[in-house]
PDB file of C-alpha atoms in Angstrom:
ATOM      1  CA  UNK J  10       6.308   9.251 293.911  1.00 81.00           C
ATOM      2  CA  UNK J  11       8.135  11.857 291.832  1.00 84.00           C
ATOM      3  CA  UNK J  12       6.549  15.329 291.943  1.00 92.00           C
ATOM      4  CA  UNK J  13       7.462  18.505 290.080  1.00 96.00           C
ATOM      5  CA  UNK J  14       5.567  21.606 291.358  1.00 97.00           C
ATOM      6  CA  UNK J  15       5.211  25.026 289.712  1.00 97.00           C
ATOM      7  CA  UNK J  16       3.086  27.889 290.865  1.00 91.00           C
ATOM      8  CA  UNK J  17      -0.367  27.188 289.555  1.00 88.00           C
ATOM      9  CA  UNK J  18      -1.482  30.789 289.923  1.00 93.00           C
ATOM     10  CA  UNK J  19      -0.722  33.189 287.093  1.00 96.00           C
ATOM     11  CA  UNK J  20       1.998  35.688 287.659  1.00 97.00           C
ATOM     12  CA  UNK J  21       0.921  39.189 286.759  1.00 97.00           C
ATOM     13  CA  UNK J  22       3.748  41.596 286.407  1.00 97.00           C
ATOM     14  CA  UNK J  23       4.278  45.070 285.130  1.00 98.00           C
ATOM     15  CA  UNK J  24       6.469  45.742 282.112  1.00 98.00           C
ATOM     16  CA  UNK J  25      10.102  46.319 283.022  1.00 98.00           C
ATOM     17  CA  UNK J  26       9.979  44.349 286.275  1.00 98.00           C
ATOM     18  CA  UNK J  27      11.602  40.978 286.900  1.00 98.00           C
ATOM     19  CA  UNK J  28       9.495  37.905 286.861  1.00 97.00           C
ATOM     20  CA  UNK J  29      10.597  35.061 289.097  1.00 98.00           C
ATOM     21  CA  UNK J  30       9.166  31.528 288.670  1.00 98.00           C
ATOM     22  CA  UNK J  31       9.871  28.509 290.888  1.00 98.00           C
ATOM     23  CA  UNK J  32      10.128  24.863 290.137  1.00 98.00           C
ATOM     24  CA  UNK J  33      10.332  22.456 293.071  1.00 97.00           C
ATOM     25  CA  UNK J  34      10.728  18.743 292.933  1.00 97.00           C
ATOM     26  CA  UNK J  35      10.613  15.726 295.320  1.00 94.00           C
ATOM     27  CA  UNK J  36      11.745  12.171 295.077  1.00 91.00           C
ATOM     28  CA  UNK J  37      13.890  12.986 292.138  1.00 88.00           C
ATOM     29  CA  UNK J  38      17.591  13.299 291.381  1.00 88.00           C
ATOM     30  CA  UNK J  39      17.729  15.110 288.050  1.00 89.00           C
ATOM     31  CA  UNK J  40      20.931  15.231 286.030  1.00 88.00           C
ATOM     32  CA  UNK J  41      19.670  18.393 284.294  1.00 91.00           C
ATOM     33  CA  UNK J  42      16.761  20.758 284.223  1.00 93.00           C
ATOM     34  CA  UNK J  43      15.308  22.677 281.317  1.00 95.00           C
ATOM     35  CA  UNK J  44      12.895  25.500 280.964  1.00 97.00           C
ATOM     36  CA  UNK J  45      10.483  25.872 278.081  1.00 98.00           C
ATOM     37  CA  UNK J  46       8.015  28.556 276.883  1.00 98.00           C
ATOM     38  CA  UNK J  47       4.611  27.581 275.527  1.00 98.00           C
ATOM     39  CA  UNK J  48       2.152  29.862 273.809  1.00 98.00           C
ATOM     40  CA  UNK J  49      -1.565  28.923 273.426  1.00 96.00           C
ATOM     41  CA  UNK J  50      -2.084  26.290 270.764  1.00 94.00           C
ATOM     42  CA  UNK J  51       1.589  25.773 270.167  1.00 96.00           C
ATOM     43  CA  UNK J  52       4.259  23.265 271.244  1.00 97.00           C
ATOM     44  CA  UNK J  53       6.795  24.255 273.899  1.00 98.00           C
ATOM     45  CA  UNK J  54       9.969  26.140 272.883  1.00 98.00           C
ATOM     46  CA  UNK J  55      13.274  25.404 274.580  1.00 96.00           C
ATOM     47  CA  UNK J  56      14.833  28.260 276.512  1.00 97.00           C
ATOM     48  CA  UNK J  57      17.588  27.132 278.798  1.00 95.00           C
ATOM     49  CA  UNK J  58      19.238  23.912 280.153  1.00 93.00           C
ATOM     50  CA  UNK J  59      21.174  23.706 283.375  1.00 94.00           C
ATOM     51  CA  UNK J  60      23.044  20.696 284.662  1.00 91.00           C
ATOM     52  CA  UNK J  61      23.215  19.337 288.223  1.00 91.00           C
ATOM     53  CA  UNK J  62      26.756  20.567 288.678  1.00 92.00           C
ATOM     54  CA  UNK J  63      25.908  24.126 287.595  1.00 94.00           C
ATOM     55  CA  UNK J  64      24.470  26.823 289.839  1.00 93.00           C
ATOM     56  CA  UNK J  65      23.348  29.423 287.364  1.00 97.00           C
ATOM     57  CA  UNK J  66      22.918  29.965 283.639  1.00 96.00           C
ATOM     58  CA  UNK J  67      22.094  33.049 281.714  1.00 97.00           C
ATOM     59  CA  UNK J  68      20.803  33.879 278.296  1.00 96.00           C
ATOM     60  CA  UNK J  69      20.053  37.420 277.282  1.00 97.00           C
ATOM     61  CA  UNK J  70      17.308  38.567 279.753  1.00 98.00           C
ATOM     62  CA  UNK J  71      16.844  34.998 281.247  1.00 98.00           C
ATOM     63  CA  UNK J  72      18.504  33.532 284.190  1.00 98.00           C
ATOM     64  CA  UNK J  73      18.111  30.087 285.725  1.00 98.00           C
ATOM     65  CA  UNK J  74      19.453  28.784 289.066  1.00 98.00           C
ATOM     66  CA  UNK J  75      19.543  25.153 290.217  1.00 96.00           C
ATOM     67  CA  UNK J  76      19.886  24.293 293.837  1.00 95.00           C
ATOM     68  CA  UNK J  77      20.021  20.404 294.260  1.00 93.00           C
ATOM     69  CA  UNK J  78      20.067  20.770 298.055  1.00 94.00           C
ATOM     70  CA  UNK J  79      16.796  22.696 298.103  1.00 95.00           C
ATOM     71  CA  UNK J  80      15.484  20.680 295.147  1.00 96.00           C
ATOM     72  CA  UNK J  81      14.553  23.852 293.450  1.00 97.00           C
ATOM     73  CA  UNK J  82      15.128  25.894 290.290  1.00 97.00           C
ATOM     74  CA  UNK J  83      14.355  29.554 289.926  1.00 98.00           C
ATOM     75  CA  UNK J  84      13.646  31.206 286.535  1.00 98.00           C
ATOM     76  CA  UNK J  85      14.020  34.903 286.143  1.00 98.00           C
ATOM     77  CA  UNK J  86      12.895  37.123 283.274  1.00 98.00           C
ATOM     78  CA  UNK J  87      14.465  40.595 283.714  1.00 98.00           C
ATOM     79  CA  UNK J  88      13.129  43.777 282.124  1.00 98.00           C
ATOM     80  CA  UNK J  89       9.961  41.874 281.190  1.00 98.00           C
ATOM     81  CA  UNK J  90       8.038  42.758 278.060  1.00 98.00           C
ATOM     82  CA  UNK J  91       4.446  42.047 277.064  1.00 98.00           C
ATOM     83  CA  UNK J  92       5.887  39.653 274.502  1.00 98.00           C
ATOM     84  CA  UNK J  93       7.150  37.519 277.451  1.00 98.00           C
ATOM     85  CA  UNK J  94       3.522  36.708 278.273  1.00 98.00           C
ATOM     86  CA  UNK J  95       3.213  32.882 277.998  1.00 98.00           C
ATOM     87  CA  UNK J  96       3.270  29.752 280.046  1.00 98.00           C
ATOM     88  CA  UNK J  97       6.694  28.604 281.308  1.00 98.00           C
ATOM     89  CA  UNK J  98       7.373  24.956 281.887  1.00 98.00           C
ATOM     90  CA  UNK J  99      10.217  23.294 283.898  1.00 97.00           C
ATOM     91  CA  UNK J 100      11.288  19.873 282.797  1.00 96.00           C
ATOM     92  CA  UNK J 101      13.641  17.438 284.530  1.00 94.00           C
ATOM     93  CA  UNK J 102      15.824  14.789 283.048  1.00 91.00           C
ATOM     94  CA  UNK J 103      17.859  11.999 284.627  1.00 86.00           C
ATOM     95  CA  UNK J 104      20.659   9.604 283.657  1.00 81.00           C
ATOM     96  CA  UNK J 105      18.290   6.736 284.015  1.00 81.00           C
ATOM     97  CA  UNK J 106      16.716   7.649 280.649  1.00 82.00           C
ATOM     98  CA  UNK J 107      18.444  10.476 278.853  1.00 80.00           C
ATOM     99  CA  UNK J 108      15.653  11.402 276.512  1.00 83.00           C
ATOM    100  CA  UNK J 109      12.796  11.270 279.025  1.00 90.00           C
ATOM    101  CA  UNK J 110      11.697  14.651 280.303  1.00 93.00           C
ATOM    102  CA  UNK J 111       9.242  15.066 283.134  1.00 95.00           C
ATOM    103  CA  UNK J 112       7.433  18.289 282.962  1.00 97.00           C
ATOM    104  CA  UNK J 113       5.759  20.486 285.595  1.00 97.00           C
ATOM    105  CA  UNK J 114       2.271  21.912 284.962  1.00 97.00           C
ATOM    106  CA  UNK J 115       3.697  25.267 284.060  1.00 98.00           C
ATOM    107  CA  UNK J 116       3.277  28.849 285.302  1.00 98.00           C
ATOM    108  CA  UNK J 117       1.435  31.492 283.241  1.00 98.00           C
ATOM    109  CA  UNK J 118       3.093  34.848 283.082  1.00 98.00           C
ATOM    110  CA  UNK J 119       1.180  37.972 282.059  1.00 98.00           C
ATOM    111  CA  UNK J 120       3.151  41.121 281.495  1.00 98.00           C
ATOM    112  CA  UNK J 121       1.098  44.249 281.316  1.00 97.00           C
ATOM    113  CA  UNK J 122       2.363  47.490 279.727  1.00 95.00           C
TER     114      UNK J 122
ATOM    115  CA  UNK S  17      14.897  25.031 257.906  1.00 56.00           C
ATOM    116  CA  UNK S  18      11.619  23.191 258.528  1.00 85.00           C
ATOM    117  CA  UNK S  19      10.668  22.415 262.091  1.00 95.00           C
ATOM    118  CA  UNK S  20       8.879  19.357 263.385  1.00 98.00           C
ATOM    119  CA  UNK S  21       5.653  18.802 261.678  1.00 98.00           C
ATOM    120  CA  UNK S  22       2.665  16.780 262.776  1.00 98.00           C
ATOM    121  CA  UNK S  23      -0.379  15.576 260.917  1.00 98.00           C
ATOM    122  CA  UNK S  24      -3.267  15.817 261.256  1.00 98.00           C
ATOM    123  CA  UNK S  25      -3.503  19.040 263.275  1.00 98.00           C
ATOM    124  CA  UNK S  26      -6.913  17.945 264.515  1.00 98.00           C
ATOM    125  CA  UNK S  27      -8.499  14.553 264.691  1.00 98.00           C
ATOM    126  CA  UNK S  28     -12.060  13.764 265.873  1.00 98.00           C
ATOM    127  CA  UNK S  29     -12.843  10.066 266.174  1.00 98.00           C
ATOM    128  CA  UNK S  30     -15.530   7.940 267.773  1.00 98.00           C
ATOM    129  CA  UNK S  31     -14.956   5.829 270.874  1.00 98.00           C
ATOM    130  CA  UNK S  32     -13.530   2.479 269.873  1.00 98.00           C
ATOM    131  CA  UNK S  33     -11.933   3.532 266.618  1.00 98.00           C
ATOM    132  CA  UNK S  34      -8.291   3.300 265.694  1.00 98.00           C
ATOM    133  CA  UNK S  35      -6.203   6.384 264.987  1.00 98.00           C
ATOM    134  CA  UNK S  36      -2.701   7.103 263.676  1.00 98.00           C
ATOM    135  CA  UNK S  37      -0.817  10.270 264.387  1.00 98.00           C
ATOM    136  CA  UNK S  38       2.237  11.189 262.319  1.00 98.00           C
ATOM    137  CA  UNK S  39       5.367  13.098 263.175  1.00 98.00           C
ATOM    138  CA  UNK S  40       8.089  14.377 260.828  1.00 98.00           C
ATOM    139  CA  UNK S  41      11.141  15.296 262.808  1.00 97.00           C
ATOM    140  CA  UNK S  42      13.876  17.871 261.904  1.00 96.00           C
ATOM    141  CA  UNK S  43      16.076  16.392 259.285  1.00 95.00           C
ATOM    142  CA  UNK S  44      19.219  14.889 260.913  1.00 92.00           C
ATOM    143  CA  UNK S  45      17.682  14.526 264.357  1.00 93.00           C
ATOM    144  CA  UNK S  46      18.191  10.998 265.530  1.00 92.00           C
ATOM    145  CA  UNK S  47      16.046  11.187 268.667  1.00 93.00           C
ATOM    146  CA  UNK S  48      12.229  11.533 268.529  1.00 96.00           C
ATOM    147  CA  UNK S  49       9.851  11.848 271.395  1.00 96.00           C
ATOM    148  CA  UNK S  50       6.095  11.550 272.003  1.00 98.00           C
ATOM    149  CA  UNK S  51       4.243  13.387 274.697  1.00 98.00           C
ATOM    150  CA  UNK S  52       0.549  14.129 275.465  1.00 98.00           C
ATOM    151  CA  UNK S  53      -0.807  17.196 277.061  1.00 98.00           C
ATOM    152  CA  UNK S  54      -4.113  17.735 278.693  1.00 97.00           C
ATOM    153  CA  UNK S  55      -5.583  21.134 279.389  1.00 95.00           C
ATOM    154  CA  UNK S  56      -3.790  22.939 282.197  1.00 93.00           C
ATOM    155  CA  UNK S  57      -1.095  20.275 282.475  1.00 96.00           C
ATOM    156  CA  UNK S  58       2.486  19.956 281.294  1.00 97.00           C
ATOM    157  CA  UNK S  59       3.453  17.481 278.617  1.00 98.00           C
ATOM    158  CA  UNK S  60       3.391  13.841 279.837  1.00 98.00           C
ATOM    159  CA  UNK S  61       6.124  11.606 278.370  1.00 97.00           C
ATOM    160  CA  UNK S  62       5.004   8.589 276.348  1.00 98.00           C
ATOM    161  CA  UNK S  63       7.990   7.157 274.454  1.00 97.00           C
ATOM    162  CA  UNK S  64      11.217   8.139 272.846  1.00 94.00           C
ATOM    163  CA  UNK S  65      13.253   6.678 269.999  1.00 95.00           C
ATOM    164  CA  UNK S  66      16.988   6.802 269.450  1.00 92.00           C
ATOM    165  CA  UNK S  67      17.211   5.939 265.785  1.00 91.00           C
ATOM    166  CA  UNK S  68      14.693   3.212 264.903  1.00 93.00           C
ATOM    167  CA  UNK S  69      14.518   1.621 268.327  1.00 92.00           C
ATOM    168  CA  UNK S  70      12.320   2.698 271.217  1.00 92.00           C
ATOM    169  CA  UNK S  71      14.848   3.601 273.912  1.00 90.00           C
ATOM    170  CA  UNK S  72      12.143   4.124 276.576  1.00 93.00           C
ATOM    171  CA  UNK S  73       8.469   3.369 276.258  1.00 96.00           C
ATOM    172  CA  UNK S  74       7.671   3.535 279.951  1.00 95.00           C
ATOM    173  CA  UNK S  75       5.162   6.300 279.511  1.00 96.00           C
ATOM    174  CA  UNK S  76       2.752   4.441 277.221  1.00 97.00           C
ATOM    175  CA  UNK S  77      -0.332   4.127 279.368  1.00 96.00           C
ATOM    176  CA  UNK S  78      -1.445   0.642 278.144  1.00 96.00           C
ATOM    177  CA  UNK S  79      -1.173  -1.746 275.233  1.00 96.00           C
ATOM    178  CA  UNK S  80      -3.648   0.171 273.183  1.00 98.00           C
ATOM    179  CA  UNK S  81      -0.781   2.653 272.430  1.00 98.00           C
ATOM    180  CA  UNK S  82       2.013   1.768 270.142  1.00 97.00           C
ATOM    181  CA  UNK S  83       4.517   3.831 268.201  1.00 98.00           C
ATOM    182  CA  UNK S  84       6.946   3.042 265.373  1.00 97.00           C
ATOM    183  CA  UNK S  85       9.816   4.652 263.554  1.00 97.00           C
ATOM    184  CA  UNK S  86      10.837   2.110 260.983  1.00 95.00           C
ATOM    185  CA  UNK S  87      13.437   4.131 259.004  1.00 94.00           C
ATOM    186  CA  UNK S  88      14.646   6.390 261.900  1.00 92.00           C
ATOM    187  CA  UNK S  89      12.859   9.374 260.610  1.00 95.00           C
ATOM    188  CA  UNK S  90       9.089   9.718 260.430  1.00 98.00           C
ATOM    189  CA  UNK S  91       7.191   8.242 263.417  1.00 98.00           C
ATOM    190  CA  UNK S  92       3.633   7.134 263.855  1.00 98.00           C
ATOM    191  CA  UNK S  93       1.737   6.928 267.107  1.00 98.00           C
ATOM    192  CA  UNK S  94      -1.028   4.357 266.949  1.00 98.00           C
ATOM    193  CA  UNK S  95      -4.040   4.166 269.356  1.00 98.00           C
ATOM    194  CA  UNK S  96      -6.359   1.270 269.199  1.00 98.00           C
ATOM    195  CA  UNK S  97      -9.858   1.175 270.643  1.00 98.00           C
ATOM    196  CA  UNK S  98      -9.849   4.800 271.485  1.00 98.00           C
ATOM    197  CA  UNK S  99     -11.435   6.035 274.732  1.00 98.00           C
ATOM    198  CA  UNK S 100     -12.747   9.360 275.737  1.00 98.00           C
ATOM    199  CA  UNK S 101      -9.914   9.715 278.181  1.00 97.00           C
ATOM    200  CA  UNK S 102      -7.449   9.592 275.340  1.00 98.00           C
ATOM    201  CA  UNK S 103      -8.561  13.037 274.229  1.00 98.00           C
ATOM    202  CA  UNK S 104      -5.538  15.370 274.546  1.00 98.00           C
ATOM    203  CA  UNK S 105      -2.966  17.192 272.473  1.00 98.00           C
ATOM    204  CA  UNK S 106      -0.274  14.734 271.305  1.00 98.00           C
ATOM    205  CA  UNK S 107       3.041  16.439 270.941  1.00 98.00           C
ATOM    206  CA  UNK S 108       6.024  15.208 269.005  1.00 98.00           C
ATOM    207  CA  UNK S 109       9.618  16.515 269.529  1.00 97.00           C
ATOM    208  CA  UNK S 110      13.048  15.730 268.136  1.00 95.00           C
ATOM    209  CA  UNK S 111      16.586  16.408 269.085  1.00 93.00           C
ATOM    210  CA  UNK S 112      20.049  15.797 267.509  1.00 88.00           C
ATOM    211  CA  UNK S 113      20.337  12.790 269.889  1.00 78.00           C
ATOM    212  CA  UNK S 114      19.144  11.929 273.359  1.00 75.00           C
ATOM    213  CA  UNK S 115      21.606  12.873 276.097  1.00 68.00           C
ATOM    214  CA  UNK S 116      22.668  15.450 278.540  1.00 56.00           C
ATOM    215  CA  UNK S 117      24.661  17.419 276.011  1.00 58.00           C
ATOM    216  CA  UNK S 118      21.960  17.311 273.349  1.00 56.00           C
ATOM    217  CA  UNK S 119      18.847  17.548 275.584  1.00 75.00           C
ATOM    218  CA  UNK S 120      17.276  20.486 273.781  1.00 89.00           C
ATOM    219  CA  UNK S 121      14.044  19.198 272.292  1.00 94.00           C
ATOM    220  CA  UNK S 122      12.254  20.869 269.426  1.00 95.00           C
ATOM    221  CA  UNK S 123       8.476  20.459 269.538  1.00 98.00           C
ATOM    222  CA  UNK S 124       5.925  20.296 266.755  1.00 98.00           C
ATOM    223  CA  UNK S 125       2.486  22.048 267.034  1.00 97.00           C
ATOM    224  CA  UNK S 126       0.737  18.914 268.203  1.00 98.00           C
ATOM    225  CA  UNK S 127      -2.255  16.939 267.086  1.00 98.00           C
ATOM    226  CA  UNK S 128      -5.428  17.590 268.968  1.00 98.00           C
ATOM    227  CA  UNK S 129      -7.258  14.369 269.414  1.00 98.00           C
ATOM    228  CA  UNK S 130     -10.912  14.362 270.426  1.00 98.00           C
ATOM    229  CA  UNK S 131     -12.632  11.076 271.096  1.00 98.00           C
ATOM    230  CA  UNK S 132     -16.468  11.355 271.117  1.00 97.00           C
TER     231      UNK S 132
END
């Protein structure tokens, strides 16, 4: 069965450092992958989308890589700030059903001053 | 502009009752999505609409769940004979259209459903 795995343990990181999150998947051939941020009591907020033929995408302090051979995406937050503290979700989409996203369970990031 | 809105924000109901959850998407968005999220889990896909029609309802857990979008804007998720296991946060999202180039989904704040 399809499986999407994200680190279940919270990532505690000092302000100014780079946070790196992983998203691994099995039995899946995604056409694209997205990363979302979710704060407690709120809906997810879209951050980045990367397609299967793209290796890397950047947006401000965020960087995403996508390795379809390893079946893995890495999400980096550089120069992290306390305001970056949240849960980060990866979501996979396929050409079978364009609108259907399958989410991982998310990784909580805590950035301390 | 206004984002995706969902009503009610909280709903407590007794086991066996019928509930309706409403979603108002962003104006002009043709695709609308329903997910549910349990504590500590990511959103779980239920159904999505492109326009008025359900393009993929493969995530609806059983025939107690039904969703409509009669005019291609507002959507209602309907749950019959609620069970305690239906308790979760129900999230709605919308996007310009479904597709690789338009995959960015805008989520509402969710409706927290509690079945007692």
